[in-house]
Each structure stands twice: as structure tokens, then as C-alpha cells.
mmCIF file with all atom_site columns, C-alpha atoms in Angstrom:
data_model
loop_
_atom_site.group_PDB
_atom_site.id
_atom_site.type_symbol
_atom_site.label_atom_id
_atom_site.label_alt_id
_atom_site.label_comp_id
_atom_site.label_asym_id
_atom_site.label_entity_id
_atom_site.label_seq_id
_atom_site.pdbx_PDB_ins_code
_atom_site.Cartn_x
_atom_site.Cartn_y
_atom_site.Cartn_z
_atom_site.occupancy
_atom_site.B_iso_or_equiv
_atom_site.pdbx_formal_charge
_atom_site.auth_seq_id
_atom_site.auth_comp_id
_atom_site.auth_asym_id
_atom_site.auth_atom_id
_atom_site.pdbx_PDB_model_num
ATOM 1   C CA . MET A 1 1   ? 79.849 106.153 103.610 1.00 71.00 ? 152 MET A CA 1
ATOM 2   C CA . GLU A 1 2   ? 82.953 107.370 105.519 1.00 78.00 ? 153 GLU A CA 1
ATOM 3   C CA . ILE A 1 3   ? 85.746 107.806 102.564 1.00 80.00 ? 154 ILE A CA 1
ATOM 4   C CA . SER A 1 4   ? 88.523 107.315 105.063 1.00 83.00 ? 155 SER A CA 1
ATOM 5   C CA . ARG A 1 5   ? 87.377 103.180 105.315 1.00 86.00 ? 156 ARG A CA 1
ATOM 6   C CA . LEU A 1 6   ? 88.322 102.662 101.426 1.00 90.00 ? 157 LEU A CA 1
ATOM 7   C CA . ASN A 1 7   ? 91.855 101.420 102.012 1.00 91.00 ? 158 ASN A CA 1
ATOM 8   C CA . GLU A 1 8   ? 91.971 98.691  99.603  1.00 93.00 ? 159 GLU A CA 1
ATOM 9   C CA . ARG A 1 9   ? 92.861 98.652  96.025  1.00 96.00 ? 160 ARG A CA 1
ATOM 10  C CA . ILE A 1 10  ? 90.939 96.242  93.700  1.00 96.00 ? 161 ILE A CA 1
ATOM 11  C CA . THR A 1 11  ? 90.523 95.716  90.000  1.00 96.00 ? 162 THR A CA 1
ATOM 12  C CA . VAL A 1 12  ? 87.503 94.600  88.679  1.00 96.00 ? 163 VAL A CA 1
ATOM 13  C CA . GLU A 1 13  ? 88.005 92.582  85.469  1.00 96.00 ? 164 GLU A CA 1
ATOM 14  C CA . LYS A 1 14  ? 85.321 91.742  82.417  1.00 96.00 ? 165 LYS A CA 1
ATOM 15  C CA . ASN A 1 15  ? 84.993 88.655  80.527  1.00 95.00 ? 166 ASN A CA 1
ATOM 16  C CA . THR A 1 16  ? 85.959 89.756  76.712  1.00 94.00 ? 167 THR A CA 1
ATOM 17  C CA . VAL A 1 17  ? 86.463 87.688  73.638  1.00 93.00 ? 168 VAL A CA 1
ATOM 18  C CA . VAL A 1 18  ? 89.606 87.909  71.959  1.00 91.00 ? 169 VAL A CA 1
ATOM 19  C CA . THR A 1 19  ? 89.986 86.325  68.512  1.00 92.00 ? 170 THR A CA 1
ATOM 20  C CA . ASP A 1 20  ? 93.187 85.629  67.324  1.00 89.00 ? 171 ASP A CA 1
ATOM 21  C CA . ALA A 1 21  ? 95.601 85.676  64.295  1.00 90.00 ? 172 ALA A CA 1
ATOM 22  C CA . ILE A 1 22  ? 93.691 82.575  62.675  1.00 91.00 ? 173 ILE A CA 1
ATOM 23  C CA . GLY A 1 23  ? 90.357 83.044  63.995  1.00 90.00 ? 174 GLY A CA 1
ATOM 24  C CA . ASN A 1 24  ? 89.878 81.094  67.085  1.00 93.00 ? 175 ASN A CA 1
ATOM 25  C CA . HIS A 1 25  ? 87.558 82.916  69.531  1.00 94.00 ? 176 HIS A CA 1
ATOM 26  C CA . LYS A 1 26  ? 88.844 82.824  73.185  1.00 93.00 ? 177 LYS A CA 1
ATOM 27  C CA . ASN A 1 27  ? 87.365 84.137  76.910  1.00 93.00 ? 178 ASN A CA 1
ATOM 28  C CA . THR A 1 28  ? 89.978 86.019  78.490  1.00 94.00 ? 179 THR A CA 1
ATOM 29  C CA . TRP A 1 29  ? 89.738 88.736  81.487  1.00 94.00 ? 180 TRP A CA 1
ATOM 30  C CA . ALA A 1 30  ? 90.278 92.096  80.572  1.00 95.00 ? 181 ALA A CA 1
ATOM 31  C CA . PRO A 1 31  ? 91.021 94.740  83.385  1.00 96.00 ? 182 PRO A CA 1
ATOM 32  C CA . TYR A 1 32  ? 87.673 96.837  82.953  1.00 96.00 ? 183 TYR A CA 1
ATOM 33  C CA . PHE A 1 33  ? 88.634 99.220  86.191  1.00 94.00 ? 184 PHE A CA 1
ATOM 34  C CA . SER A 1 34  ? 90.723 99.732  89.249  1.00 96.00 ? 185 SER A CA 1
ATOM 35  C CA . CYS A 1 35  ? 89.416 101.431 92.333  1.00 95.00 ? 186 CYS A CA 1
ATOM 36  C CA . TYR A 1 36  ? 89.278 101.833 96.416  1.00 95.00 ? 187 TYR A CA 1
ATOM 37  C CA . ALA A 1 37  ? 87.303 99.512  98.424  1.00 95.00 ? 188 ALA A CA 1
ATOM 38  C CA . TYR A 1 38  ? 86.687 98.625  101.858 1.00 94.00 ? 189 TYR A CA 1
ATOM 39  C CA . ALA A 1 39  ? 87.033 94.977  102.518 1.00 93.00 ? 190 ALA A CA 1
ATOM 40  C CA . SER A 1 40  ? 85.340 92.870  104.860 1.00 91.00 ? 191 SER A CA 1
ATOM 41  C CA . THR A 1 41  ? 85.843 89.107  105.518 1.00 83.00 ? 192 THR A CA 1
ATOM 42  C CA . TYR A 1 42  ? 82.120 87.740  105.348 1.00 66.00 ? 193 TYR A CA 1
ATOM 43  C CA . GLN A 1 43  ? 82.847 84.192  106.629 1.00 61.00 ? 194 GLN A CA 1
ATOM 44  C CA . ALA A 1 44  ? 85.065 81.301  106.050 1.00 56.00 ? 195 ALA A CA 1
ATOM 45  C CA . GLU A 1 45  ? 83.730 77.943  105.554 1.00 58.00 ? 196 GLU A CA 1
ATOM 46  C CA . GLU A 1 46  ? 85.541 74.690  105.286 1.00 57.00 ? 197 GLU A CA 1
ATOM 47  C CA . LYS A 1 47  ? 84.179 72.048  102.768 1.00 58.00 ? 198 LYS A CA 1
ATOM 48  C CA . GLU A 1 48  ? 84.472 68.469  103.387 1.00 57.00 ? 199 GLU A CA 1
ATOM 49  C CA . SER A 1 49  ? 85.603 66.183  100.548 1.00 53.00 ? 200 SER A CA 1
ATOM 50  C CA . ALA A 1 50  ? 88.007 63.836  99.704  1.00 48.00 ? 201 ALA A CA 1
ATOM 51  C CA . VAL A 1 51  ? 90.196 66.847  99.956  1.00 52.00 ? 202 VAL A CA 1
ATOM 52  C CA . SER A 1 52  ? 89.149 69.489  102.890 1.00 52.00 ? 203 SER A CA 1
ATOM 53  C CA . SER A 1 53  ? 89.314 72.860  101.557 1.00 53.00 ? 204 SER A CA 1
ATOM 54  C CA . GLU A 1 54  ? 88.671 76.162  102.654 1.00 60.00 ? 205 GLU A CA 1
ATOM 55  C CA . GLU A 1 55  ? 86.570 79.124  100.616 1.00 64.00 ? 206 GLU A CA 1
ATOM 56  C CA . ARG A 1 56  ? 86.456 82.319  101.783 1.00 80.00 ? 207 ARG A CA 1
ATOM 57  C CA . SER A 1 57  ? 83.653 85.018  101.264 1.00 89.00 ? 208 SER A CA 1
ATOM 58  C CA . VAL A 1 58  ? 84.317 89.044  100.983 1.00 92.00 ? 209 VAL A CA 1
ATOM 59  C CA . THR A 1 59  ? 82.472 92.063  100.791 1.00 94.00 ? 210 THR A CA 1
ATOM 60  C CA . PHE A 1 60  ? 83.625 94.856  98.865  1.00 94.00 ? 211 PHE A CA 1
ATOM 61  C CA . SER A 1 61  ? 82.219 98.051  99.441  1.00 94.00 ? 212 SER A CA 1
ATOM 62  C CA . VAL A 1 62  ? 82.908 101.056 96.745  1.00 94.00 ? 213 VAL A CA 1
ATOM 63  C CA . ARG A 1 63  ? 81.572 104.104 95.787  1.00 94.00 ? 214 ARG A CA 1
ATOM 64  C CA . TRP A 1 64  ? 79.076 104.540 93.141  1.00 93.00 ? 215 TRP A CA 1
ATOM 65  C CA . CYS A 1 65  ? 80.142 105.518 89.807  1.00 91.00 ? 216 CYS A CA 1
ATOM 66  C CA . SER A 1 66  ? 79.280 104.566 86.301  1.00 90.00 ? 217 SER A CA 1
ATOM 67  C CA . GLU A 1 67  ? 81.660 102.058 85.764  1.00 90.00 ? 218 GLU A CA 1
ATOM 68  C CA . THR A 1 68  ? 80.536 100.285 89.230  1.00 90.00 ? 219 THR A CA 1
ATOM 69  C CA . ALA A 1 69  ? 76.893 100.564 88.350  1.00 89.00 ? 220 ALA A CA 1
ATOM 70  C CA . THR A 1 70  ? 77.370 98.461  85.272  1.00 92.00 ? 221 THR A CA 1
ATOM 71  C CA . VAL A 1 71  ? 79.160 95.660  86.951  1.00 93.00 ? 222 VAL A CA 1
ATOM 72  C CA . THR A 1 72  ? 76.900 92.161  86.858  1.00 93.00 ? 223 THR A CA 1
ATOM 73  C CA . SER A 1 73  ? 77.946 88.870  89.045  1.00 91.00 ? 224 SER A CA 1
ATOM 74  C CA . THR A 1 74  ? 77.648 87.023  85.806  1.00 92.00 ? 225 THR A CA 1
ATOM 75  C CA . GLY A 1 75  ? 80.451 88.804  83.267  1.00 92.00 ? 226 GLY A CA 1
ATOM 76  C CA . PHE A 1 76  ? 82.903 90.357  86.057  1.00 96.00 ? 227 PHE A CA 1
ATOM 77  C CA . ARG A 1 77  ? 85.220 89.099  88.863  1.00 95.00 ? 228 ARG A CA 1
ATOM 78  C CA . VAL A 1 78  ? 87.650 91.029  91.398  1.00 96.00 ? 229 VAL A CA 1
ATOM 79  C CA . ARG A 1 79  ? 91.030 90.718  91.950  1.00 95.00 ? 230 ARG A CA 1
ATOM 80  C CA . PHE A 1 80  ? 92.050 91.539  95.616  1.00 94.00 ? 231 PHE A CA 1
ATOM 81  C CA . ARG A 1 81  ? 95.923 91.085  96.965  1.00 92.00 ? 232 ARG A CA 1
ATOM 82  C CA . GLY A 1 82  ? 96.705 88.808  94.285  1.00 91.00 ? 233 GLY A CA 1
ATOM 83  C CA . GLU A 1 83  ? 93.910 86.581  94.600  1.00 92.00 ? 234 GLU A CA 1
ATOM 84  C CA . VAL A 1 84  ? 90.817 86.490  92.099  1.00 94.00 ? 235 VAL A CA 1
ATOM 85  C CA . TYR A 1 85  ? 87.206 86.257  93.892  1.00 95.00 ? 236 TYR A CA 1
ATOM 86  C CA . ASP A 1 86  ? 83.625 85.531  91.950  1.00 94.00 ? 237 ASP A CA 1
ATOM 87  C CA . ILE A 1 87  ? 81.338 88.117  92.396  1.00 94.00 ? 238 ILE A CA 1
ATOM 88  C CA . GLU A 1 88  ? 78.067 86.303  94.193  1.00 94.00 ? 239 GLU A CA 1
ATOM 89  C CA . SER A 1 89  ? 75.962 89.096  94.290  1.00 94.00 ? 240 SER A CA 1
ATOM 90  C CA . VAL A 1 90  ? 75.784 92.888  93.941  1.00 94.00 ? 241 VAL A CA 1
ATOM 91  C CA . ASP A 1 91  ? 74.132 95.023  96.168  1.00 93.00 ? 242 ASP A CA 1
ATOM 92  C CA . LEU A 1 92  ? 73.121 98.380  94.903  1.00 90.00 ? 243 LEU A CA 1
ATOM 93  C CA . MET A 1 93  ? 72.402 99.545  98.511  1.00 89.00 ? 244 MET A CA 1
ATOM 94  C CA . ASN A 1 94  ? 68.789 100.813 97.932  1.00 87.00 ? 245 ASN A CA 1
ATOM 95  C CA . TYR A 1 95  ? 69.678 102.287 94.695  1.00 87.00 ? 246 TYR A CA 1
ATOM 96  C CA . ARG A 1 96  ? 70.690 105.423 96.479  1.00 89.00 ? 247 ARG A CA 1
ATOM 97  C CA . LYS A 1 97  ? 73.912 105.975 94.368  1.00 89.00 ? 248 LYS A CA 1
ATOM 98  C CA . LYS A 1 98  ? 76.351 106.443 97.013  1.00 92.00 ? 249 LYS A CA 1
ATOM 99  C CA . GLU A 1 99  ? 77.580 102.803 97.638  1.00 92.00 ? 250 GLU A CA 1
ATOM 100 C CA . ILE A 1 100 ? 77.749 99.577  96.025  1.00 94.00 ? 251 ILE A CA 1
ATOM 101 C CA . ARG A 1 101 ? 78.620 95.967  97.740  1.00 94.00 ? 252 ARG A CA 1
ATOM 102 C CA . PHE A 1 102 ? 79.926 92.987  95.876  1.00 94.00 ? 253 PHE A CA 1
ATOM 103 C CA . LYS A 1 103 ? 79.589 89.570  97.910  1.00 94.00 ? 254 LYS A CA 1
ATOM 104 C CA . CYS A 1 104 ? 82.751 87.520  96.169  1.00 93.00 ? 255 CYS A CA 1
ATOM 105 C CA . ARG A 1 105 ? 83.938 84.366  97.033  1.00 92.00 ? 256 ARG A CA 1
ATOM 106 C CA . ARG A 1 106 ? 87.378 83.010  96.346  1.00 90.00 ? 257 ARG A CA 1
ATOM 107 C CA . GLU A 1 107 ? 88.043 81.322  93.387  1.00 86.00 ? 258 GLU A CA 1
ATOM 108 C CA . PRO A 1 108 ? 89.829 78.018  93.633  1.00 81.00 ? 259 PRO A CA 1
ATOM 109 C CA . ARG A 1 109 ? 93.397 77.743  92.489  1.00 74.00 ? 260 ARG A CA 1
ATOM 110 C CA . GLN A 1 110 ? 93.987 75.406  89.234  1.00 61.00 ? 261 GLN A CA 1
#
């Protein structure tokens, strides 16, 4: 992996449960860590339905570290250039502990 390719800043957010003053539990996204990544556009699909929409997939390549090794596709998401991306899969690159790839799909706006 060439370090010079890691030119985009991403923030990985973790889903956490927060309790408010009266005891209600609420799921929120809290920043877990931030690092530099190489972002490559995987594909752009257009879905046909009542309202046509475009879905973008992006693959993020990051250096392996203890924080990235714990990221899973269920409890984490990526924030990149103001957009939120759901992690679809985590590729550990043959367990070499050098690089990890996150295949992500942009979350639809609400």
C-alpha cells in the first residue's frame, strides 16, 4: 500500500446507546476515530421505483490499526465529505495486518 494514496479524511462513527435525564434510551452515532483513506468509486446505480434515485458505492482503503481491526458492518458507519455511508462489508485483505477495505453505500437522505 502506498501511503501517498491516503489523501481523504474519513470519520468512522459507532452506534451507541445514550440515556437521557429521565432514563430513556436512544441510539446515537458517536465519532469512533478519524483517519486518512483512499476512496475509490465502486459503482453508481440508478434504482427504478416511484421516484428514481441514484445509489453510490465507495470503497475506502485504510491502514490497519487496532481501531480499524474492530470495525464491523453492523455497528459502524463512515462519514466522508459531509455524506454518511453505511458499511456493507469489511475486507481484511488476507489478514496481513497492513490494509483494510470498507465497501460502503451512501445512506439515503431523510
